[in-house]
Coordinates of C-alpha atoms and ligand atoms in Angstrom, one line a residue:
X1 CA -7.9 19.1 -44.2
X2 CA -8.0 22.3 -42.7
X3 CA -8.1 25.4 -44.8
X4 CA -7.2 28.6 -43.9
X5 CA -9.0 31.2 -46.0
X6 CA -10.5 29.4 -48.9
X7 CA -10.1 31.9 -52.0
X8 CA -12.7 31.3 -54.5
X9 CA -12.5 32.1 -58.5
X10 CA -14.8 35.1 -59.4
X11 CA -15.8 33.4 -62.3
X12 CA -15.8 29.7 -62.3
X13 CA -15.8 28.1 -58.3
X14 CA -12.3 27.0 -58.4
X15 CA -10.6 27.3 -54.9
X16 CA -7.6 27.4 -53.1
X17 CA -8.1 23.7 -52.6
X18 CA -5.9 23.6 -55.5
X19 CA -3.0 24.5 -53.7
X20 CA -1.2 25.8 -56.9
X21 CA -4.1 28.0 -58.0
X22 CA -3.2 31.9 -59.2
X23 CA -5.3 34.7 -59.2
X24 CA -4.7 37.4 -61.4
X25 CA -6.0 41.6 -60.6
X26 CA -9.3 40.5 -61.3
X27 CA -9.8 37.7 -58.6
X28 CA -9.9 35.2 -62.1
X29 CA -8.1 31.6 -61.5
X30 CA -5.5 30.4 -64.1
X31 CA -7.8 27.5 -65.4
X32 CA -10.0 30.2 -66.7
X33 CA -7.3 31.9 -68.3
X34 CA -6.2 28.7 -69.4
X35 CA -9.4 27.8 -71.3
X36 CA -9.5 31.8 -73.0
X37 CA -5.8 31.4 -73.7
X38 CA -5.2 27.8 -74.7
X39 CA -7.9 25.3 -74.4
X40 CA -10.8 27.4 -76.4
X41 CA -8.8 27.4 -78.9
X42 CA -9.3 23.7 -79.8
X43 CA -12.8 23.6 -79.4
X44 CA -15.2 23.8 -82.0
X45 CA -18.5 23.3 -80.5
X46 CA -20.0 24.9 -84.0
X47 CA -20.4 24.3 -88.1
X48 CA -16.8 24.6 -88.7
X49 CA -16.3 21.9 -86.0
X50 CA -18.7 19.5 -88.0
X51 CA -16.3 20.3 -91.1
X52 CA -13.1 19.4 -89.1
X53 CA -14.7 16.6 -88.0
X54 CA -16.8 15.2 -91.5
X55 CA -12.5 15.6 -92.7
X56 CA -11.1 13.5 -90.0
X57 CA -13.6 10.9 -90.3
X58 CA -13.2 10.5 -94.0
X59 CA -9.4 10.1 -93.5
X60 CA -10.1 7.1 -90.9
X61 CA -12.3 5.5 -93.3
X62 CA -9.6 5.6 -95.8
X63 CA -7.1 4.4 -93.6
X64 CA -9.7 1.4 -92.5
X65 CA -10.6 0.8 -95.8
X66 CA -10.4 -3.7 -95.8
X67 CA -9.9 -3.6 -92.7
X68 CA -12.1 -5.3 -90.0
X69 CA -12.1 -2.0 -87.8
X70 CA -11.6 1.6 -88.5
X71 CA -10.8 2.9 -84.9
X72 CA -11.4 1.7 -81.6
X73 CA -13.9 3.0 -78.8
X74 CA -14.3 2.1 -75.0
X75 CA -17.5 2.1 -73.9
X76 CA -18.1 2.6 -69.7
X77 CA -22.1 2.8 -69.7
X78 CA -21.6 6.6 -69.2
X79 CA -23.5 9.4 -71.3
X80 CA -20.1 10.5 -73.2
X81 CA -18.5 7.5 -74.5
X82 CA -22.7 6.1 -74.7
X83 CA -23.7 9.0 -76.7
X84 CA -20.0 9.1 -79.0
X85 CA -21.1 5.8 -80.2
X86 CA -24.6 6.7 -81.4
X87 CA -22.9 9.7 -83.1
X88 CA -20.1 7.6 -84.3
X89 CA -22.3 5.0 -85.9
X90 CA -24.1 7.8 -87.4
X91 CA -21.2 9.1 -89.3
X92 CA -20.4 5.5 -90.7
X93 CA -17.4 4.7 -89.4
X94 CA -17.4 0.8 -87.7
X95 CA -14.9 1.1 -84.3
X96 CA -13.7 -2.5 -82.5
X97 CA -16.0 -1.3 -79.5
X98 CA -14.1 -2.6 -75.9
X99 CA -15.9 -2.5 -72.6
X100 CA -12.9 -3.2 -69.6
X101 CA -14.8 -4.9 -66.7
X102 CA -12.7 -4.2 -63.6
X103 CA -15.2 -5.8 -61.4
X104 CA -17.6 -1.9 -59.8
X105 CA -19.9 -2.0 -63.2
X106 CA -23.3 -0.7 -61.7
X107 CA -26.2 -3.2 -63.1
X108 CA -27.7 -0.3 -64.5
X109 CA -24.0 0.7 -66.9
X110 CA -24.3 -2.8 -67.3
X111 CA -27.8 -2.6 -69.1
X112 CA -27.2 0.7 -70.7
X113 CA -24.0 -0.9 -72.4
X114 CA -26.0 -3.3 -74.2
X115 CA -28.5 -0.7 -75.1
X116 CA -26.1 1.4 -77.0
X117 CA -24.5 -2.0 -78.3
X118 CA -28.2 -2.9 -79.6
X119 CA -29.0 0.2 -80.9
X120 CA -25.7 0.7 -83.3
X121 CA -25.3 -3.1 -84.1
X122 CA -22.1 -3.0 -82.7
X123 CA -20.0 -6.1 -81.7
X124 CA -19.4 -5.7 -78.0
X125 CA -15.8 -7.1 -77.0
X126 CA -16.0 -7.5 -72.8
X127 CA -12.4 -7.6 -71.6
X128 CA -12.9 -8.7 -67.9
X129 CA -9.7 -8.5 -65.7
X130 CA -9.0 -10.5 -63.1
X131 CA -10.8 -9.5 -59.9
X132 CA -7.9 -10.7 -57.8
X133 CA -5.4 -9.4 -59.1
X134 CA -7.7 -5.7 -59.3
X135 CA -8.7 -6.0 -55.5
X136 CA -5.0 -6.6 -54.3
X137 CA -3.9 -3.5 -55.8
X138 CA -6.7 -1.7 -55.0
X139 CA -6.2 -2.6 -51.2
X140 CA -2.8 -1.7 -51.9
X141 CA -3.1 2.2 -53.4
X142 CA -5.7 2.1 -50.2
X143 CA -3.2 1.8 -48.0
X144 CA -0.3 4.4 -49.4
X145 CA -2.9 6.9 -49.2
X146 CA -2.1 8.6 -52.3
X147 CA -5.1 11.0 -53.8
X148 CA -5.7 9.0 -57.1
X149 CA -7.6 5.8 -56.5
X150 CA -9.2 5.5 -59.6
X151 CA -5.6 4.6 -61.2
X152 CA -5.8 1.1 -61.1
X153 CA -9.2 1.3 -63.0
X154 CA -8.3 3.9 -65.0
X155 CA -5.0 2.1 -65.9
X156 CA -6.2 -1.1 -66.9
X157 CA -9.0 1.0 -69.4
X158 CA -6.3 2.4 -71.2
X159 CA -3.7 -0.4 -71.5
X160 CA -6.5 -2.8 -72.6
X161 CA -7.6 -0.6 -74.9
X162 CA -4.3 -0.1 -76.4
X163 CA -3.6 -3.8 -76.6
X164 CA -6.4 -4.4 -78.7
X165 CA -5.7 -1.8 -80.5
X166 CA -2.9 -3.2 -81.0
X167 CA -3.9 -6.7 -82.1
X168 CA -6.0 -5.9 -84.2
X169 CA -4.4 -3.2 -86.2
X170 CA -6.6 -0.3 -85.1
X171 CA -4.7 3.3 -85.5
X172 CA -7.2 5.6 -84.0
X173 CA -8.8 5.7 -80.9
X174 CA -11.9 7.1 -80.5
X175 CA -12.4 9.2 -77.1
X176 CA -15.3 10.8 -75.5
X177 CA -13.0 13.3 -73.5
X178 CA -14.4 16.5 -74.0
X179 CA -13.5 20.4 -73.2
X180 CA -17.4 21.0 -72.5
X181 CA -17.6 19.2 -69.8
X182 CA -13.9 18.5 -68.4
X183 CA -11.5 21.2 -69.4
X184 CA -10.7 22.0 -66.0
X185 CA -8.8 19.7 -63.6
X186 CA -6.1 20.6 -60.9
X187 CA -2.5 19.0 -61.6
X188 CA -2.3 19.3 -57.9
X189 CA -4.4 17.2 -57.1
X190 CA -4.0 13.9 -59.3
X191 CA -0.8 12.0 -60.0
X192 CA -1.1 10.5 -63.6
X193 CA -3.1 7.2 -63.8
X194 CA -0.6 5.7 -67.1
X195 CA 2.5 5.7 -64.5
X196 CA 3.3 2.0 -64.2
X197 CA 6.7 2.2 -62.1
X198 CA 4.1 4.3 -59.2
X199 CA 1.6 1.4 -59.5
X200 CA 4.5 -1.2 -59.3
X201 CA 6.2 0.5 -56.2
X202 CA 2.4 0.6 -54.7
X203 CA 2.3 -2.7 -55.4
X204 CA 5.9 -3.9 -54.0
X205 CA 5.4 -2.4 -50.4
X206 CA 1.7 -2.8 -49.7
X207 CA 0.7 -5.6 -52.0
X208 CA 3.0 -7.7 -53.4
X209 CA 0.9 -9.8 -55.4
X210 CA 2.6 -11.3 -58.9
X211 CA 0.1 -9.3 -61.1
X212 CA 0.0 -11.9 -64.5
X213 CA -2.9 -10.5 -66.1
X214 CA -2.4 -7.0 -64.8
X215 CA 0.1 -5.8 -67.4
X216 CA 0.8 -2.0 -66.5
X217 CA 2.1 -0.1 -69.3
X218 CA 5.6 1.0 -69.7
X219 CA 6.4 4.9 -70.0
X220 CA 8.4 4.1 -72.8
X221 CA 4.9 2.3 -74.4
X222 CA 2.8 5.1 -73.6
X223 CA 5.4 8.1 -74.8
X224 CA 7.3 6.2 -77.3
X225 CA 6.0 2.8 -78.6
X226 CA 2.3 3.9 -79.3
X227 CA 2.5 7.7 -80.5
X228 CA 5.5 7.0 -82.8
X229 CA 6.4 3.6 -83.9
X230 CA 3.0 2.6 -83.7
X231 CA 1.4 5.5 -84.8
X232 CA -1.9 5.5 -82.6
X233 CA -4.1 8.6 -82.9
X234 CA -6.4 9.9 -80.6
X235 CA -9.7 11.9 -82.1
X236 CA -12.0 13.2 -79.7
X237 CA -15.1 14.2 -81.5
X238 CA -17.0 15.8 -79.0
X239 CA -14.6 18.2 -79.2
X240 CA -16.1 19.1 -82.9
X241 CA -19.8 20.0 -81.9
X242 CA -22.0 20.8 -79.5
X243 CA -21.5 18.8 -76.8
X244 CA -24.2 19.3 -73.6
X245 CA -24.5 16.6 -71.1
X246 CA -28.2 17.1 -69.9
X247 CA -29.1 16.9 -73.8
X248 CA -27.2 14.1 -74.5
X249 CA -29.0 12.0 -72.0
X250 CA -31.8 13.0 -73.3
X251 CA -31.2 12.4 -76.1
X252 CA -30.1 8.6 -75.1
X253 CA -33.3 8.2 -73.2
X254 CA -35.0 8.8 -76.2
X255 CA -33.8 6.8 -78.7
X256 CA -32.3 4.2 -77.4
X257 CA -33.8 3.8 -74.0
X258 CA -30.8 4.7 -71.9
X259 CA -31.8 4.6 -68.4
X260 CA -30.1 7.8 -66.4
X261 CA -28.1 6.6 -63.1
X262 CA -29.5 9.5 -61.2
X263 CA -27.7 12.1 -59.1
X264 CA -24.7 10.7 -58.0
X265 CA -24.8 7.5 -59.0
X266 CA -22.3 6.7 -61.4
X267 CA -21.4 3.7 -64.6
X268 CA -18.5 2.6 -61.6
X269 CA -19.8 2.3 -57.9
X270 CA -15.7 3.0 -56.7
X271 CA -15.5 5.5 -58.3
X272 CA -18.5 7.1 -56.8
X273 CA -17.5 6.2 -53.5
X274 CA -14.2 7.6 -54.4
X275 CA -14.7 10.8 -55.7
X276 CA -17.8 11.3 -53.2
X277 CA -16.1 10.5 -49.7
X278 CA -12.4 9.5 -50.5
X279 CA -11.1 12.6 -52.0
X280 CA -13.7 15.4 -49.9
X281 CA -12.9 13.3 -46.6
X282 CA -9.0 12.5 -47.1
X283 CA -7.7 15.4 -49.1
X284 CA -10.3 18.1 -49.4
X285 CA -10.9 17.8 -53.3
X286 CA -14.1 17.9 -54.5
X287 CA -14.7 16.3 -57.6
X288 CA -17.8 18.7 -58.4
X289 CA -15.6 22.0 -58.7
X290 CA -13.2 21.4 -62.1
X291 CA -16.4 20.0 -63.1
X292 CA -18.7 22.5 -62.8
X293 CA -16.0 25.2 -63.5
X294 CA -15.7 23.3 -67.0
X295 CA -19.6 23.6 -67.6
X296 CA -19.2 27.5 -66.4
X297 CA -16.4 28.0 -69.0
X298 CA -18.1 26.0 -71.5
X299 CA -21.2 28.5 -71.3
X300 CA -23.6 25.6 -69.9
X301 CA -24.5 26.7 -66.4
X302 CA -23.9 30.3 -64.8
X303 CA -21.7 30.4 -61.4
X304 CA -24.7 30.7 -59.4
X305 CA -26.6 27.5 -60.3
X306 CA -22.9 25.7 -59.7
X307 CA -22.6 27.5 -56.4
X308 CA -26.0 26.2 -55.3
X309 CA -24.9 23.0 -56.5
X310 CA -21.9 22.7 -54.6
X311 CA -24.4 23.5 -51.7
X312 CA -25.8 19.7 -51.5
X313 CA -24.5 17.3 -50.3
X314 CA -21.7 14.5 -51.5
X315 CA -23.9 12.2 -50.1
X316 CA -26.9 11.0 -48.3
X317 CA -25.7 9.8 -44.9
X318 CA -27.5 5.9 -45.3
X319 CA -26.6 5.6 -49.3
X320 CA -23.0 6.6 -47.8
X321 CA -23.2 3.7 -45.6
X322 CA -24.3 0.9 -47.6
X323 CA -21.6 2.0 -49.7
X324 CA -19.5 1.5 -47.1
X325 CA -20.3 -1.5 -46.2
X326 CA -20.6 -2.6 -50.0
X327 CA -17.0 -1.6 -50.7
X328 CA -15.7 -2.9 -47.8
X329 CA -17.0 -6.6 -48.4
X330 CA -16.2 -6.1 -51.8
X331 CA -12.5 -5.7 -51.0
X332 CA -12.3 -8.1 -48.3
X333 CA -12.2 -5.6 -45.7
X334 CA -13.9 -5.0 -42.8
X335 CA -15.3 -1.7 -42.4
X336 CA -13.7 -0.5 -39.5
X337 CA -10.5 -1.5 -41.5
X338 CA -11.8 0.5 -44.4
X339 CA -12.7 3.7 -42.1
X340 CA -9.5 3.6 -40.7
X341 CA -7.7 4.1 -44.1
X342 CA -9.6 6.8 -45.0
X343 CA -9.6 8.9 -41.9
X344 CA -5.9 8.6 -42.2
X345 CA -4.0 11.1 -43.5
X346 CA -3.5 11.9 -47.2
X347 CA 0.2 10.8 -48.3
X348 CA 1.5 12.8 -51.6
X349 CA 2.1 10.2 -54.9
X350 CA 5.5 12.1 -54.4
X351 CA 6.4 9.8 -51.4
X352 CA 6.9 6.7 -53.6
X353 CA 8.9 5.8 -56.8
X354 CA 7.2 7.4 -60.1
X355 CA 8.4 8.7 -63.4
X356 CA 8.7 12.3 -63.0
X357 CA 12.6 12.5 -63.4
X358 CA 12.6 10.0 -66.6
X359 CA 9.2 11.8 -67.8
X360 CA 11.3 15.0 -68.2
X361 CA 14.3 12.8 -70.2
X362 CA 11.1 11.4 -72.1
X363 CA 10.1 14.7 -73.2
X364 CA 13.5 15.5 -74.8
X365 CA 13.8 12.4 -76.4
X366 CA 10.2 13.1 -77.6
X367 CA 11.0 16.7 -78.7
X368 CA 14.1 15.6 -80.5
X369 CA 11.9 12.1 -82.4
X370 CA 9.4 15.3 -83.5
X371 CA 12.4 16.9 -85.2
X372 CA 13.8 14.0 -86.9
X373 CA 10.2 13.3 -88.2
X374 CA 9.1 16.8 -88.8
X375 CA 5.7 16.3 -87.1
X376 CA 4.2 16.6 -84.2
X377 CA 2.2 13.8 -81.9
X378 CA -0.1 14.4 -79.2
X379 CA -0.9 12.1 -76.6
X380 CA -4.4 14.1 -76.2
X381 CA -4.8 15.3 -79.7
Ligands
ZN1 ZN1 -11.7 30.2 -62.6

């Protein structure tokens, strides 16, 4: 992508490769207003955090009480959801724990699942999906050339999650999404993972495959079903202390002998791959900036040391090779085939069907089911 003059945030290292960035007088990007205005707001990385949290806890063991479960928690091998488990199982409360295999599980997230399973006693419920069925559709988003490729991954996570939810009678879903370390992220650059009718059209005019086992989730599931009739809650209790990455490892190295997946190697090689050369190559994003702008925000690295970071490079030119190459095989591709939808140009998520004009009659509907039942439901609580 070719940028004209790229404007950089003068406090975090946000950039105008967010194309709908603002600056205000004092060369400060809206996310960091955002965070002082809005998103600090609900953090609580402190001792009245532990109290909001000790609260919410005691109500979901309340609402468990005889059952099996008292919440549900998908575990990826990485250090959030890893280290929310050890927490969790410190504070008592016993969650249906779901790992969703969609085929890129690194041998090492592999091993440092059963670690943390080991560690907390945990019953480990391994929902593998069918590896067809993923590649097609993963071929598929490759070839529209829309920015988000991690929504056939990220899609199947949360609909499996939800489903056992679901059959089982959990209410609450545990989350390791946290404001320390991801706060920031760039609407511009991500269509939403949960919209089933984009990964359907995706699917009609590049794959085609009858997904069976591939159930995407409806827009009425996600905004109505599950928030209201259901009544699924979302706690995310990393949100209620003090939440630092490098400790947490740490932390996990040392008790239950977590092994770290170095530099950039991640719980999901895709998604390495992905956010690595995809996005940087095709579209310009890089993955490291709301990231590191999160950690600036959050008080856990100063601008500089994120500047110097952003120095290195995404990758090492013969790890980004075999990467190639392992992808490639992976999906049944050959490489060149692979190089040549990446060096592509990006298309916008705009250019095929998705739910942005029923999303806006959604959020009436919702606003006006909030009325009716005098509270309020979050989808990210
Ligand atoms: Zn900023």
């Amino acid at each position: 992508m070719s940028s004209k003059t790229n404007k950089v945030c003068t406090r975090c290292v946000m950039d105008t490769t967010d194309t709908e960035i603002l600056f205000n007088e004092k060369g400060i990007c809206n996310h960091c207003v955002e965070f002082d205005d809005i998103t600090s707001k609900r953090w609580f990385p402190n001792e009245e955090g532990e109290t909001l949290l000790k609260a919410r806890i005691k109500l979901i063991k309340r609402e468990g009480k005889g059952k099996e479960y008292d919440c549900i928690l998908g575990l990826s091998g990485g250090i959030d959801s890893a280290y929310l488990a050890v927490k969790m199982k410190e504070y008592g409360l016993r969650p249906l724990v779901v790992h969703v295999d969609a085929g890129w599980n690194s041998e090492l997230a592999v091993y440092n699942i059963e670690q943390v399973v080991k560690y907390c006693g945990y019953e480990l419920h391994t929902h593998v999906m069918d590896w067809e069925e993923v590649k097609a559709l993963q071929v598929a988003f490759l070839k529209s050339g829309v920015a988000n490729q991690d929504t056939v991954q990220d899609h199947a996570y949360f609909s499996s999650l939800y489903q056992f939810a679901a059959k089982n009678g959990v209410k609450t879903v545990i989350s390791g999404g946290n404001i320390a370390t991801e706060s920031i992220f760039p609407g511009s650059w991500h269509h939403s993972a949960m919209d089933a009718i984009h990964i359907n059209a995706i699917n009609k005019q590049f794959g085609d495959i009858k997904l069976k086992s591939y159930k995407p989730m409806s827009i009425l599931q996600y905004y109505l079903f599950y928030p209201y009739i259901y009544r699924m809650k979302t706690l995310r209790p990393l949100n209620f202390m003090h939440y630092d990455k490098t400790k947490a490892m740490q932390y996990l190295i040392d008790e239950i002998g977590y092994k770290e997946y170095g530099r950039k190697h991640g719980e999901s090689v895709f998604t390495k791959f992905f956010q690595n050369y995809y996005l940087p190559k095709k579209f310009g994003y890089d993955k490291r900036k709301p990231h590191l702008a999160s950690l600036i925000n959050a008080g856990q690295i100063s601008r500089e040391v994120a500047l110097a970071e952003l120095d290195k490079p995404l990758y090492e030119e013969k790890e980004l090779l075999q990467d190639i190459q392992y992808v490639a095989k992976k999906l049944d591709l050959t490489v060149d085939e692979l190089n040549g939808l990446i060096n592509s140009s990006g298309v916008s998520y705009s250019n095929y069907k998705n739910w942005d004009s029923r999303y806006k009659i959604l959020k009436k509907v919702q606003a006006k089911v909030e009325k009716l039942l005098g509270r309020e439901v979050k989808q990210y609580a």
